[in-house]
Coordinates of C-alpha atoms in Angstrom, one line a residue:
M14 CA 0.1 -0.3 0.0
I15 CA 2.5 2.8 1.0
T16 CA 5.5 2.4 3.3
I17 CA 6.3 4.9 5.4
T18 CA 10.3 5.0 6.4
E19 CA 11.3 5.2 9.7
P20 CA 13.1 9.1 9.4
A21 CA 9.3 9.4 8.3
K22 CA 8.2 7.3 11.2
A23 CA 10.7 9.4 14.2
K24 CA 9.5 12.6 12.3
I25 CA 5.9 12.7 12.7
A26 CA 6.3 11.1 16.2
D27 CA 8.2 14.6 16.4
V28 CA 4.7 16.7 15.4
L29 CA 2.8 14.8 17.4
A30 CA 4.4 15.1 20.5
E31 CA 3.9 18.8 20.3
E32 CA 0.7 18.3 19.8
N33 CA -0.2 17.1 22.9
N34 CA -4.0 15.2 21.6
P35 CA -4.1 11.0 21.4
K36 CA -6.1 11.1 19.0
M37 CA -4.2 13.6 17.0
R38 CA -2.5 11.6 13.2
L39 CA -1.0 12.8 10.3
R40 CA -3.2 12.7 6.8
M41 CA -1.6 12.9 3.8
Y42 CA -3.9 14.0 0.4
V43 CA -3.3 14.5 -3.5
Q44 CA -5.8 17.5 -4.4
G45 CA -5.2 18.9 -7.8
G46 CA -3.1 22.2 -8.4
G47 CA 0.6 22.2 -9.3
C48 CA 2.9 22.5 -11.8
S49 CA 2.6 19.0 -12.5
G50 CA -0.8 18.4 -12.3
M51 CA -1.6 17.0 -8.5
S52 CA 0.0 18.3 -5.3
Y53 CA 1.4 16.0 -2.1
G54 CA -0.9 17.6 0.7
F55 CA -0.5 16.6 5.3
T56 CA -2.5 18.3 7.3
L57 CA -3.2 17.2 11.2
D58 CA -5.7 15.1 12.3
D59 CA -7.8 14.1 15.1
K60 CA -11.0 12.4 13.2
Q61 CA -11.2 9.0 11.3
N62 CA -13.4 8.9 8.7
E63 CA -15.3 6.6 7.2
D64 CA -13.8 6.1 4.1
D65 CA -10.1 6.7 5.4
F66 CA -7.1 4.0 5.1
E67 CA -4.8 4.1 8.1
I68 CA -1.3 2.7 7.1
P69 CA 1.0 2.3 10.2
A70 CA 3.3 5.2 11.1
G71 CA 5.6 3.3 14.3
E72 CA 3.2 4.4 17.7
S73 CA 1.3 6.0 15.3
S74 CA -0.5 6.1 11.9
V75 CA -1.4 8.2 8.8
L76 CA -4.4 8.3 7.7
V77 CA -5.0 7.9 3.4
D78 CA -8.8 8.6 2.0
S79 CA -10.0 6.9 -0.8
M80 CA -9.8 8.8 -3.7
S81 CA -6.8 10.5 -2.8
L82 CA -4.5 6.2 -2.2
Q83 CA -6.0 5.3 -6.1
Y84 CA -2.8 8.0 -6.6
V85 CA -0.3 6.9 -4.5
S86 CA -0.8 3.4 -3.6
G87 CA 2.6 1.8 -3.5
A88 CA 4.7 5.7 -3.4
E89 CA 7.0 5.6 -0.1
I90 CA 6.7 9.2 2.4
D91 CA 10.8 9.5 3.6
Y92 CA 11.4 12.7 5.7
V93 CA 15.1 15.0 4.3
D94 CA 16.7 16.9 5.7
D95 CA 19.1 19.4 3.0
L96 CA 20.0 22.2 1.1
Q97 CA 16.6 22.0 -0.1
G98 CA 15.7 22.3 3.7
S99 CA 13.4 19.6 5.7
R100 CA 10.2 18.4 4.6
F101 CA 8.4 14.7 4.2
S102 CA 8.9 13.4 0.8
I103 CA 7.1 11.0 -1.3
K104 CA 8.2 8.2 -3.9
N105 CA 5.8 7.6 -6.2
P106 CA 5.3 4.5 -8.6
Q107 CA 1.9 6.1 -10.4
A108 CA 3.4 9.3 -11.3
Q109 CA 4.7 9.5 -15.1
T110 CA 5.9 12.7 -14.7
T111 CA 7.3 15.7 -10.8
C112 CA 7.4 18.6 -10.8
G113 CA 11.9 19.7 -9.3
C114 CA 10.3 20.3 -6.2
G115 CA 8.5 16.9 -5.5
S116 CA 5.4 18.1 -4.5
S117 CA 3.4 17.9 -7.3
F118 CA 3.2 15.0 -9.4
N119 CA 0.8 13.9 -12.8
P120 CA -0.4 10.1 -12.8
Y121 CA -1.6 10.0 -16.4

């Protein structure tokens, strides 16, 4: 489904610990826009919807709605800290093209 690397699991744990809410989880979604057609997004959410998939991430989990999952199935979520800054990075085998910064993609 989706793989979450150890650096990403550690960052997710850090972010969620700051929230001090045991129900809080990271939500990953895909939306239209970005320079390649579709873009990835992340937000914090304390509610799980009926169509959400729960991806284990250490002691927490990442929520992905069913519509977004069709575009990121098989992807890897990593957390990188390099010259471009600190960020979650997505390696998506379904992306036919991506933008230079890696935050948007085209699945067609």
